[in-house]
XYZ file of C-alpha atoms in Angstrom:
284
model
C -9.019 29.006 3.715
C -10.182 25.750 2.145
C -10.628 22.559 4.145
C -8.416 19.629 3.129
C -8.267 15.996 4.196
C -5.378 15.894 6.706
C -4.534 12.322 5.670
C -3.342 13.526 2.275
C -2.469 17.165 2.974
C 1.017 17.998 4.300
C -0.137 20.781 6.582
C -0.111 21.362 10.342
C -0.682 24.575 12.295
C 3.085 24.985 12.682
C 4.286 23.694 9.309
C 3.071 23.063 5.774
C 4.411 22.290 2.315
C 5.429 25.377 0.353
C 3.034 24.565 -2.487
C 0.116 24.980 -0.049
C 0.935 28.608 0.777
C -2.202 30.675 0.348
C -4.377 27.543 0.579
C -3.867 26.566 4.229
C -2.843 28.405 7.384
C 0.506 27.521 8.945
C 3.235 29.266 10.893
C 5.796 28.472 8.193
C 6.035 26.848 4.784
C 8.942 24.725 3.595
C 10.131 22.991 0.452
C 10.390 19.263 0.902
C 13.359 16.949 0.442
C 12.919 13.841 -1.709
C 13.747 10.562 0.016
C 13.066 6.866 -0.549
C 12.459 3.883 1.697
C 15.682 1.856 1.941
C 14.494 -0.695 4.512
C 12.158 -3.585 3.649
C 9.256 -1.298 4.552
C 8.668 1.749 6.712
C 5.713 2.385 9.019
C 3.794 5.622 8.559
C 2.354 6.698 11.908
C 0.057 9.407 13.215
C 2.626 10.591 15.745
C 6.439 10.366 16.005
C 6.217 7.495 18.468
C 6.905 3.800 17.908
C 3.646 2.810 19.624
C 1.481 5.294 17.704
C -1.204 3.773 15.442
C 0.005 2.503 12.078
C -1.784 4.495 9.389
C -0.104 2.883 6.401
C 3.165 1.389 5.267
C 5.656 2.494 2.623
C 7.345 -0.348 0.761
C 11.004 -0.581 -0.182
C 11.918 1.878 -2.924
C 8.815 4.036 -2.589
C 9.394 7.793 -2.604
C 8.453 10.276 0.088
C 8.819 14.048 0.385
C 10.089 14.987 3.846
C 9.182 18.371 5.342
C 10.613 17.954 8.818
C 13.071 15.654 10.616
C 13.310 15.558 14.394
C 16.284 14.984 16.682
C 14.436 11.923 17.988
C 14.795 10.110 14.660
C 11.433 10.778 12.989
C 10.607 12.400 9.656
C 7.270 13.946 8.707
C 6.326 13.838 5.063
C 4.061 12.735 2.242
C 4.217 9.520 0.217
C 4.542 10.051 -3.514
C 2.209 7.294 -4.763
C -0.952 7.928 -2.758
C -0.192 11.283 -1.054
C -0.539 9.852 2.452
C 0.987 12.021 5.195
C 2.589 10.880 8.423
C 5.693 10.187 10.495
C 8.320 7.675 9.352
C 11.507 6.501 11.100
C 14.349 8.566 9.645
C 16.679 5.559 9.811
C 14.575 3.765 7.196
C 14.921 6.547 4.627
C 17.784 7.317 2.275
C 18.631 9.636 -0.599
C 16.230 9.625 -3.518
C 18.660 7.611 -5.650
C 18.146 6.584 -9.270
C 14.613 6.045 -10.581
C 13.364 2.490 -9.997
C 13.404 0.158 -12.989
C 11.782 -2.973 -11.562
C 9.269 -4.110 -8.973
C 8.906 -7.310 -6.969
C 6.264 -9.561 -8.551
C 6.684 -12.511 -6.149
C 4.762 -12.408 -2.892
C 8.148 -12.015 -1.183
C 11.757 -12.181 -2.286
C 15.186 -12.134 -0.659
C 18.188 -9.903 -1.185
C 21.524 -11.729 -1.003
C 25.012 -10.314 -0.525
C 26.324 -12.393 -3.474
C 24.863 -14.386 -6.404
C 24.637 -17.444 -4.185
C 21.439 -18.756 -2.573
C 23.540 -20.301 0.220
C 24.548 -16.848 1.417
C 22.615 -15.385 4.393
C 19.996 -12.969 3.003
C 20.370 -9.281 3.748
C 16.669 -8.449 3.576
C 13.249 -9.687 2.524
C 11.186 -7.529 0.165
C 7.448 -7.689 -0.349
C 5.308 -7.755 -3.479
C 5.247 -4.281 -5.012
C 8.614 -3.138 -3.676
C 10.628 -1.086 -6.163
C 14.303 -0.993 -7.047
C 16.865 0.117 -9.581
C 18.540 -2.820 -11.313
C 22.058 -1.910 -12.349
C 22.864 -5.164 -14.146
C 22.227 -8.883 -14.123
C 24.553 -11.635 -12.958
C 23.572 -15.211 -13.750
C 20.022 -15.598 -12.447
C 20.221 -12.519 -10.232
C 19.426 -8.845 -10.646
C 22.004 -6.575 -9.033
C 20.762 -3.460 -7.261
C 22.644 -0.161 -7.156
C 23.549 -0.989 -3.535
C 25.136 -4.267 -4.631
C 22.414 -6.618 -3.453
C 21.488 -9.719 -5.454
C 17.792 -10.479 -6.020
C 16.470 -13.534 -7.906
C 15.691 -12.118 -11.338
C 12.578 -14.265 -11.762
C 11.028 -12.466 -8.780
C 11.176 -9.112 -10.572
C 9.434 -7.523 -13.544
C 10.070 -4.198 -15.301
C 8.328 -1.338 -13.548
C 6.002 -0.711 -16.482
C 4.866 -4.341 -16.742
C 1.302 -4.658 -15.492
C -0.540 -7.547 -13.918
C -3.351 -8.430 -16.358
C -5.798 -9.257 -13.544
C -5.572 -7.380 -10.267
C -7.860 -9.899 -8.555
C -5.321 -12.614 -9.355
C -2.624 -10.463 -7.782
C -4.779 -10.111 -4.665
C -5.324 -13.879 -4.496
C -1.596 -14.407 -3.933
C -2.088 -12.897 -0.489
C -4.602 -15.506 0.712
C -3.544 -16.562 4.209
C -1.476 -13.416 4.810
C -2.105 -12.091 8.347
C -4.426 -9.148 8.846
C -2.572 -6.022 9.998
C -4.252 -2.669 10.452
C -2.366 -0.204 8.239
C -0.234 -2.910 6.602
C 0.573 -3.107 2.895
C 3.079 -5.965 2.761
C 3.091 -9.749 2.514
C 3.869 -9.867 6.241
C 0.489 -8.305 6.997
C -2.037 -5.965 5.436
C -5.538 -4.600 5.891
C -8.556 -4.579 3.586
C -7.759 -1.345 1.758
C -4.052 -2.191 1.655
C -4.867 -5.404 -0.218
C -7.016 -3.496 -2.704
C -4.389 -0.805 -3.214
C -1.300 -2.979 -3.752
C -3.235 -5.269 -6.105
C -4.532 -2.411 -8.225
C -1.102 -0.781 -8.293
C 0.384 -4.013 -9.631
C -2.073 -3.710 -12.511
C -0.923 -0.147 -13.168
C -3.926 1.463 -11.488
C -3.143 3.980 -8.764
C -5.856 4.298 -6.142
C -6.344 5.983 -2.764
C -5.224 4.312 0.454
C -8.215 4.107 2.794
C -11.476 2.219 2.343
C -13.663 5.342 2.499
C -11.589 6.888 -0.294
C -11.750 3.671 -2.324
C -15.557 3.636 -1.916
C -15.577 6.641 -4.271
C -13.037 5.147 -6.693
C -13.996 3.813 -10.112
C -17.632 3.864 -11.190
C -20.695 2.908 -9.169
C -22.481 -0.353 -9.942
C -26.221 -0.515 -9.371
C -26.633 -3.200 -6.724
C -30.022 -4.458 -5.555
C -28.763 -7.330 -3.435
C -28.314 -9.873 -6.230
C -24.708 -10.983 -5.813
C -24.856 -12.948 -9.063
C -24.714 -9.690 -11.009
C -21.288 -8.806 -9.624
C -18.174 -9.354 -11.733
C -14.686 -10.498 -10.840
C -12.773 -7.423 -9.727
C -15.775 -5.476 -8.439
C -15.121 -3.740 -5.122
C -17.766 -4.332 -2.451
C -17.820 -1.607 0.192
C -19.145 -1.326 3.722
C -18.491 1.464 6.214
C -14.860 0.881 7.133
C -14.384 -2.218 4.987
C -13.806 -3.232 1.371
C -13.351 -6.500 -0.513
C -12.809 -7.793 -4.037
C -15.196 -10.087 -5.905
C -12.916 -12.984 -6.870
C -15.566 -15.062 -8.670
C -19.370 -15.106 -8.872
C -20.600 -15.271 -5.293
C -17.167 -15.057 -3.646
C -15.361 -12.286 -1.790
C -11.609 -11.885 -1.333
C -10.691 -9.593 1.542
C -8.294 -8.983 4.405
C -10.462 -9.055 7.491
C -10.297 -9.177 11.268
C -12.743 -12.116 11.519
C -10.299 -14.538 9.891
C -7.345 -12.323 10.934
C -6.042 -13.022 7.442
C -6.758 -12.551 3.763
C -9.593 -14.958 2.985
C -11.570 -15.958 -0.103
C -15.036 -16.930 1.122
C -18.664 -17.100 -0.037
C -19.900 -13.541 -0.454
C -23.231 -14.231 1.235
C -21.437 -15.437 4.372
C -19.429 -12.228 4.572
C -22.543 -10.109 3.972
C -24.493 -11.861 6.715
C -21.639 -11.751 9.210
C -21.025 -8.049 8.626
C -24.783 -7.385 8.785
C -24.866 -8.936 12.264
C -22.305 -6.302 13.246
C -24.739 -3.629 12.078
C -23.342 -2.806 8.654
C -24.831 -3.098 5.179
C -23.156 -2.785 1.789
C -22.873 0.925 0.995
C -21.713 0.743 -2.619
C -20.168 -1.478 -5.268
C -17.460 0.020 -7.466
C -16.135 -1.145 -10.802
C -12.581 -0.269 -11.817
C -11.690 0.155 -15.464
C -8.507 -1.720 -16.391
């Protein structure tokens, strides 16, 4: 049998996706059930436990194929956009529903129960969240569930950000959160992924996967040769060149998304024992 990356392969010794039959070993194979995230976001964890490490986060409206649901309220499945596999709270998933038509383009928006900003909000949705807009009412978009979202905070799903680095810059000051992908907190590879996705470019989730994404740039140590949007990679870390000589990245030193001089980041990370491993350039 072939060896697959368990992060993106829905297979365990006891259970695997039906389409993997003959490719992996498992006690049984099942067809999945399509679901979507109906909460503001849903954690994806290594184990069906609330204190298990957060591997990644699925945003509102994102699709997931579920292969198993437990009596304890957890569902094991695979995210549609980046293929990540893990355990999600079953209570934060709903039926697949209609295909999304719009995404949130503001860093964060609110869902109201009526077309009235004085109403208590029902939920807060992060940049990149997806939804089906049934109609518009005044300055609000109405979801299929009857929620009202400020229309100016949404764009059609197929509308792309022209500059993914500019999308990433909106997150400056956002807290660092290992495994996060939302405006409440995100990690280095989460920042890269949600920004690229906003520009219509799907990319892998983790920094080691992203270090093989795009095309390699010959880098001899001269930071002046790097372009806006280049991805600078270390072992376990990745950042975005925001301007000549500057690096935009979610990092545990600042515990936030920061835009800082690139040479300062290089020297600080070098003192921790790590050198730049590669620079990648992503075609728009």
